[in-house]
mmCIF file of C-alpha atoms in Angstrom:
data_model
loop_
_atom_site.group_PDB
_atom_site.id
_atom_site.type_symbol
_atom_site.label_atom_id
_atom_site.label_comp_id
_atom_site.label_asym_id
_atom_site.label_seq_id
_atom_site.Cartn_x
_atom_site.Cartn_y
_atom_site.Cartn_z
ATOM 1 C CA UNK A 23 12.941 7.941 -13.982
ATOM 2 C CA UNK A 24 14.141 6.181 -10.922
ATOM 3 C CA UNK A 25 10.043 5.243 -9.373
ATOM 4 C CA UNK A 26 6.949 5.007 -10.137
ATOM 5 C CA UNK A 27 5.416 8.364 -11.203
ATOM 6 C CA UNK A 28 1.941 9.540 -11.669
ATOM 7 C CA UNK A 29 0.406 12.466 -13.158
ATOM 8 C CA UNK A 30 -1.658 14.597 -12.141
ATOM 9 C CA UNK A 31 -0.738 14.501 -8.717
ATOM 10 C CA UNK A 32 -4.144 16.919 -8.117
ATOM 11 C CA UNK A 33 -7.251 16.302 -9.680
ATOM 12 C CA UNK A 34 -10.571 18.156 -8.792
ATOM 13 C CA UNK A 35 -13.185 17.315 -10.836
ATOM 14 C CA UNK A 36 -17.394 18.132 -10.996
ATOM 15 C CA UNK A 37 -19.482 15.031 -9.767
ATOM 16 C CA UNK A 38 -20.316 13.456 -13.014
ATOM 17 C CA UNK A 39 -17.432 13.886 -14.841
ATOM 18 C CA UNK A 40 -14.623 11.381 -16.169
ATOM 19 C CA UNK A 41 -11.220 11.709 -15.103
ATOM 20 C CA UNK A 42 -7.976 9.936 -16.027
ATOM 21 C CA UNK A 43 -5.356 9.126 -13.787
ATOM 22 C CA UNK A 44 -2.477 7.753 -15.328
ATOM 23 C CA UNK A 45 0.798 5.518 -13.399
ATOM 24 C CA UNK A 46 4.409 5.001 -15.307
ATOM 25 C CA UNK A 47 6.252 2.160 -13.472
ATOM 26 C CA UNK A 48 9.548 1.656 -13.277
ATOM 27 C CA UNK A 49 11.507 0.509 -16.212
ATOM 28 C CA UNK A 50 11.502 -3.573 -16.417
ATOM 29 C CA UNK A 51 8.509 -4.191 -13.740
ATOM 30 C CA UNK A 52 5.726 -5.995 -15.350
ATOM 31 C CA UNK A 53 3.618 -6.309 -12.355
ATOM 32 C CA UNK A 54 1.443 -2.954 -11.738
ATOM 33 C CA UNK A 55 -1.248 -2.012 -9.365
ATOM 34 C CA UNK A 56 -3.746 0.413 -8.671
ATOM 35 C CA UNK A 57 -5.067 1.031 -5.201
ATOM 36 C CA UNK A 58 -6.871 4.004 -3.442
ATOM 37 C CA UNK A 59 -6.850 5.230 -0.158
ATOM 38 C CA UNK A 60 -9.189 6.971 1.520
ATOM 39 C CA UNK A 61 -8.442 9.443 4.047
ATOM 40 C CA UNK A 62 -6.782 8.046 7.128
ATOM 41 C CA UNK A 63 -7.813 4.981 6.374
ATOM 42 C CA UNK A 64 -5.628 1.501 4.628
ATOM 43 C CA UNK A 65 -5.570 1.054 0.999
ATOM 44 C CA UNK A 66 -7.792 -0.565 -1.168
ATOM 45 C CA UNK A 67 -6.319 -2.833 -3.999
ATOM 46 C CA UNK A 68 -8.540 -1.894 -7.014
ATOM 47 C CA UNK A 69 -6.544 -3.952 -9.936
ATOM 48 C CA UNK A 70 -3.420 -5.842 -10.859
ATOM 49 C CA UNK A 71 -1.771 -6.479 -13.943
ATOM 50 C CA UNK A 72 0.932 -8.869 -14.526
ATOM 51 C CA UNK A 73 2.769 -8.488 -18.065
ATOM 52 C CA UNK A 74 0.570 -10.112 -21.067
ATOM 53 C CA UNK A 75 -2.234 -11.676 -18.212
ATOM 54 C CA UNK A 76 -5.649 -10.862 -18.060
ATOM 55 C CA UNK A 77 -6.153 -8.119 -15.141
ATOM 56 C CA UNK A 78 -7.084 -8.778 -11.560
ATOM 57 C CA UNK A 79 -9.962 -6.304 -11.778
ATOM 58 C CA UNK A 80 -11.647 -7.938 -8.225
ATOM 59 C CA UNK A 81 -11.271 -4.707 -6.222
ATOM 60 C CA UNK A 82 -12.925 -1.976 -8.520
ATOM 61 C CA UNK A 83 -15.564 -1.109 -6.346
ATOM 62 C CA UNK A 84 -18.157 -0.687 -9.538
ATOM 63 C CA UNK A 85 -18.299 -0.762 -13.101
ATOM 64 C CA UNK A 86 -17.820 3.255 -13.649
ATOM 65 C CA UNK A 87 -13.999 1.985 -12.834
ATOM 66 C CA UNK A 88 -11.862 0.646 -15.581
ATOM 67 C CA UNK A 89 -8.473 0.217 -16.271
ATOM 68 C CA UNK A 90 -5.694 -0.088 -19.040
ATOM 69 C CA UNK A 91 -2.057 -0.879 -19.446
ATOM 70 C CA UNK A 92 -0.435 -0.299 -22.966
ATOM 71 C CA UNK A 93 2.701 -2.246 -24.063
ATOM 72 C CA UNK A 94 3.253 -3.463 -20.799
ATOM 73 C CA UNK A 95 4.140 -0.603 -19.411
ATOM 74 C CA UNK A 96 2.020 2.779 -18.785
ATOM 75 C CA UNK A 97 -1.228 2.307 -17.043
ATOM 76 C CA UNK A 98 -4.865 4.485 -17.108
ATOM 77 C CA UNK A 99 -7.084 4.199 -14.323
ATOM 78 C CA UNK A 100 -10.494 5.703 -15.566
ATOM 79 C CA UNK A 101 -13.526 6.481 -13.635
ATOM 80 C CA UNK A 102 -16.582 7.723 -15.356
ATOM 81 C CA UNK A 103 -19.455 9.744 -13.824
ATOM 82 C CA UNK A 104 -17.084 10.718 -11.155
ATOM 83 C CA UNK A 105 -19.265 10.617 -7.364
ATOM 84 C CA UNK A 106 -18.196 12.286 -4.416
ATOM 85 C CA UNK A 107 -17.322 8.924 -2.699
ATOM 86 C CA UNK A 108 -14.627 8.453 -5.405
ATOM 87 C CA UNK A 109 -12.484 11.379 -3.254
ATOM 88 C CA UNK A 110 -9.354 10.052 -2.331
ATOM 89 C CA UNK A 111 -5.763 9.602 -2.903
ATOM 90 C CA UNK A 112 -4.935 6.311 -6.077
ATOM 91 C CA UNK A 113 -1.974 5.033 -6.004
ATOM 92 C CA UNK A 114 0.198 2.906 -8.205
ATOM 93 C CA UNK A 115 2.609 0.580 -7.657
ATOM 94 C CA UNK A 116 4.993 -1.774 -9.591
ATOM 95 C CA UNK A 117 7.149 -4.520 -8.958
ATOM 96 C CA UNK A 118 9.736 -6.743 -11.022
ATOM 97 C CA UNK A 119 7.589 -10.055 -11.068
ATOM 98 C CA UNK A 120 4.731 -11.694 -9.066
ATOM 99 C CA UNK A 121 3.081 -10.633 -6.436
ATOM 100 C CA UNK A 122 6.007 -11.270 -3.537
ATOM 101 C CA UNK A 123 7.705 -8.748 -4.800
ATOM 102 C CA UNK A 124 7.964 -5.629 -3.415
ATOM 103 C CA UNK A 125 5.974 -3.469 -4.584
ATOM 104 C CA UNK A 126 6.950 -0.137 -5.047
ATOM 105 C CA UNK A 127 4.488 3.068 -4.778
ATOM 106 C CA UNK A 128 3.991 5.928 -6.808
ATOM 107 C CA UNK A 129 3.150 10.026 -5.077
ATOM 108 C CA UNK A 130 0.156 9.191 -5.820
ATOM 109 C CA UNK A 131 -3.397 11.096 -7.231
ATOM 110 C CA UNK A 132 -5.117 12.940 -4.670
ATOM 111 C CA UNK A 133 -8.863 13.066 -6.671
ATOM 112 C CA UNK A 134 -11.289 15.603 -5.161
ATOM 113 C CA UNK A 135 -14.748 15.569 -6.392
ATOM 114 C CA UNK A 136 -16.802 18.721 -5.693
ATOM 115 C CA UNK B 18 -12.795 -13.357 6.179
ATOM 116 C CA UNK B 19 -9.044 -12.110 5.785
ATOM 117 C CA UNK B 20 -8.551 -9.107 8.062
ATOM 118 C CA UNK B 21 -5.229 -7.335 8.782
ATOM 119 C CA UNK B 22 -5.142 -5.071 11.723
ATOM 120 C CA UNK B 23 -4.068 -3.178 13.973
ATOM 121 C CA UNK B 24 -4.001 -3.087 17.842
ATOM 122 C CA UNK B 25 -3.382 0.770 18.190
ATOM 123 C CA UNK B 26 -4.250 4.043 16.010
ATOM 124 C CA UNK B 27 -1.780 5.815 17.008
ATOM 125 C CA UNK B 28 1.840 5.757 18.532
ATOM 126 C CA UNK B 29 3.704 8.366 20.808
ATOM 127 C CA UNK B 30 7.457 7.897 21.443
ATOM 128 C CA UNK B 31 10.548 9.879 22.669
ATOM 129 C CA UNK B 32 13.220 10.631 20.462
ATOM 130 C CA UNK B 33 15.921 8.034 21.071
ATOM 131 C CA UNK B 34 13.464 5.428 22.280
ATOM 132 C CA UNK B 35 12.752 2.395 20.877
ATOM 133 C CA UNK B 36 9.423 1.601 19.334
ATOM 134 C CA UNK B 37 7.293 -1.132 18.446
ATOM 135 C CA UNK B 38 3.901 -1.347 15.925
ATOM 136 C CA UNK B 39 1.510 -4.092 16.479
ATOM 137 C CA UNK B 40 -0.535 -6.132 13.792
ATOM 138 C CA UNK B 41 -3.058 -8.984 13.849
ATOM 139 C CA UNK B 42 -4.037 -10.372 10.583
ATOM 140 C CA UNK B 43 -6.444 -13.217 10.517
ATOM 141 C CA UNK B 44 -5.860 -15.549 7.712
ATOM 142 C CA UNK B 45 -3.321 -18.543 8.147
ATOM 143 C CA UNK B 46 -2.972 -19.224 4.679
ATOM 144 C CA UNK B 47 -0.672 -15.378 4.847
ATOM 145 C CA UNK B 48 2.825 -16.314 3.331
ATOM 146 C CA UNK B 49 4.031 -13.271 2.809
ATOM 147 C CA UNK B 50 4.258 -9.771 5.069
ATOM 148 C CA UNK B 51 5.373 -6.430 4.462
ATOM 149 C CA UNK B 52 5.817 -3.255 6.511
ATOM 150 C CA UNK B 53 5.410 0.061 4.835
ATOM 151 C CA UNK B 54 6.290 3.543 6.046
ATOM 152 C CA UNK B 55 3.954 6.293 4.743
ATOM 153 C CA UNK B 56 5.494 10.098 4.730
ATOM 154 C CA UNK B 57 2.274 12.928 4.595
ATOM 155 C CA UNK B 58 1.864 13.345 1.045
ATOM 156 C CA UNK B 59 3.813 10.463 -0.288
ATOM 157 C CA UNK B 60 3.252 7.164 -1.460
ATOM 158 C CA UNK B 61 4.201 4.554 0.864
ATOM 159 C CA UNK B 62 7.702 3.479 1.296
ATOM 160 C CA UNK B 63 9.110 -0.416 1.949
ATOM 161 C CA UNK B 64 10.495 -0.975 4.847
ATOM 162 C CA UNK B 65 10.782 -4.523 5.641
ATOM 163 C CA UNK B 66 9.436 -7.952 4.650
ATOM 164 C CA UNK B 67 9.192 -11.451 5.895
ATOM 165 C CA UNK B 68 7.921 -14.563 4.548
ATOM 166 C CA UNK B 69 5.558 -17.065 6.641
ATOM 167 C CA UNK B 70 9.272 -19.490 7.038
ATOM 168 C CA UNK B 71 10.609 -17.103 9.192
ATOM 169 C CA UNK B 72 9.976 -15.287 12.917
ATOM 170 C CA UNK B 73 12.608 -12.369 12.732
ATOM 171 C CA UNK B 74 13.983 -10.588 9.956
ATOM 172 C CA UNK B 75 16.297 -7.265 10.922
ATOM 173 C CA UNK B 76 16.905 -4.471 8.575
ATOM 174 C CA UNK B 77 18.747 -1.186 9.420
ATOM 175 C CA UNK B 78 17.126 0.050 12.891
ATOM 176 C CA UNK B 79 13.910 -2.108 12.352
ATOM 177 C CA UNK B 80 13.218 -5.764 13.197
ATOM 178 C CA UNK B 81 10.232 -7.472 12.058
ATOM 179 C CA UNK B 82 8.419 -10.576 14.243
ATOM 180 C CA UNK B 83 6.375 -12.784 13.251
ATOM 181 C CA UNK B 84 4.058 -14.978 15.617
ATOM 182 C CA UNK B 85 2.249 -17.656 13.478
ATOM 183 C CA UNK B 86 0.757 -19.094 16.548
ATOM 184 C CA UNK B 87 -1.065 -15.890 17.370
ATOM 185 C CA UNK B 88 -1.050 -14.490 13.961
ATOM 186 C CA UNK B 89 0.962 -11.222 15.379
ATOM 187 C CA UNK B 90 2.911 -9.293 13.093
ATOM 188 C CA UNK B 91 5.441 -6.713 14.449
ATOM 189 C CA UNK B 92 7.373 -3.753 13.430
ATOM 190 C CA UNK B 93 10.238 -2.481 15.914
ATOM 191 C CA UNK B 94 11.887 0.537 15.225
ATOM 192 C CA UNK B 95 15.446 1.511 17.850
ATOM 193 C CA UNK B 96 16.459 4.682 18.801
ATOM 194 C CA UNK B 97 13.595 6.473 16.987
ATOM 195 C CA UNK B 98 14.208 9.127 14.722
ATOM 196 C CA UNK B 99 12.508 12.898 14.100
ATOM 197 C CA UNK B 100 12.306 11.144 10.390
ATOM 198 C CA UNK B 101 10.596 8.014 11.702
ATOM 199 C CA UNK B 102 7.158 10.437 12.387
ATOM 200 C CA UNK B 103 5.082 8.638 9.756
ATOM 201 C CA UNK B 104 1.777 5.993 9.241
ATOM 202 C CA UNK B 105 2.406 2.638 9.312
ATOM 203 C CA UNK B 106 1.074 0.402 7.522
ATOM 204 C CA UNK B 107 1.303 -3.726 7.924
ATOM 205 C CA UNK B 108 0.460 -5.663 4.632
ATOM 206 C CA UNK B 109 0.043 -9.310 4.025
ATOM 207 C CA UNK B 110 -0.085 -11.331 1.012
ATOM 208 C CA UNK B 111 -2.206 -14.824 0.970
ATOM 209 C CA UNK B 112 -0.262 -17.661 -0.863
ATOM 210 C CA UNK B 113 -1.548 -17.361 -4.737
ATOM 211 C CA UNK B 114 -3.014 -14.475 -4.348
ATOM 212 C CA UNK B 115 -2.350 -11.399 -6.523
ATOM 213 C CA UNK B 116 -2.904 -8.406 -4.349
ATOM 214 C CA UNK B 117 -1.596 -7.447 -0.734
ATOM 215 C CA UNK B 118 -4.059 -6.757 1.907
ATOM 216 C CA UNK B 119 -3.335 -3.703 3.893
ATOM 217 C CA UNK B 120 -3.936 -2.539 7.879
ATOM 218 C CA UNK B 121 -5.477 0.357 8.871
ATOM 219 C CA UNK B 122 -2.469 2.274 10.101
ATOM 220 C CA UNK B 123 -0.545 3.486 13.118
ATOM 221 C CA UNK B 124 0.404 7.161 12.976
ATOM 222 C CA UNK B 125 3.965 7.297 14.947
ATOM 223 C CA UNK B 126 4.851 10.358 16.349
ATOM 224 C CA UNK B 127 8.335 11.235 17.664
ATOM 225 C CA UNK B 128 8.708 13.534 20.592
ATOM 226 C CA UNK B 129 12.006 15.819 20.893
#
């Protein structure tokens, strides 16, 4: 594909359950990032991987968060005992190298917790 | 601590008009600066960039400023566009580190 794309791009889910949200960047970026936005508001940078490094995890807001990159390339975001607080739109973005690069954004996750 | 912000909410314009979104961000250290354009129900979209050794940077219809003195970041946008109605959002990135600190937003809304 030509962006970033994540699946699902819905997720409603009870309070207390896990969910998966998963981000495939574009082909040959080896930066990735998760961030979440709340509504109307900015967005929050959760985590940051950069190719073989060890993650940037200094934004998950608490420990039910968690998140994995395979082979460099496709990334799971995981958060366990889901809370109603957790509502709100993750996104994922990529970019070619470091950090100055643009980063590029995925559609997004829009996670509703009932 | 590092704050990135903005001076207005929201932003009303004619069609045709020019436009221009304000940011403040508060750490000097900021190398790095990014305007993003955010569609409802997309992700956000690059725009424009600029890097701490410059004050001006022009793209296609947008010019970004950048005031070091002041710390003022700005996005202008000519002869506005029914496709420019959109958030957004100013992002900075402080030298060595590994995530970009975003703004709260400015919803711009084009009148015909």
């Amino acid at each position: 594909g030509a962006g970033v794309s994540q699946s699902p791009s819905n997720k409603v889910t009870e309070k207390g359950k896990d969910v998966e949200l998963r981000c495939d960047p574009i082909s040959g970026h080896t930066a990735l990032y998760w961030y979440r936005q709340s509504l109307g508001q900015g967005l929050e940078f959760l985590i940051y991987f950069q190719g073989n490094s060890a993650p940037d995890k200094s934004g998950l807001p608490s420990d039910r968060f968690s998140a994995e990159r395979t082979g460099g390339s496709v990334s799971t975001l995981t958060i366990q005992r889901t809370q109603q607080e957790d509502s709100a739109v993750y996104l994922c973005a990529s970019s070619f190298t470091k950090n100055t690069d643009t980063q590029y954004f995925g559609p997004g996750t829009r996670l509703t917790v009932l | 601590g590092e704050s990135v912000g903005l001076h207005l909410p929201t932003l009303s314009v004619q069609e045709g008009d020019n436009s221009i979104i304000n940011c403040a961000y508060s750490n000097s250290a900021s190398d790095y600066f990014i305007w993003y354009k955010q569609e409802s129900g997309k992700g956000p979209q690059f725009i424009i960039d600029i890097r701490s050794n410059m004050d001006k940077r022009q793209g296609q219809r947008v010019t970004v400023l950048l005031n070091k003195t002041v710390k003022h970041l700005s996005l202008q946008i000519a002869a506005t566009q029914p496709g420019d109605s959109a958030v957004y959002f100013c992002a900075e990135n402080i030298g060595g580190a590994q995530k970009l600190v975003f703004g709260q937003g400015t919803r711009l809304t084009i009148n015909p």
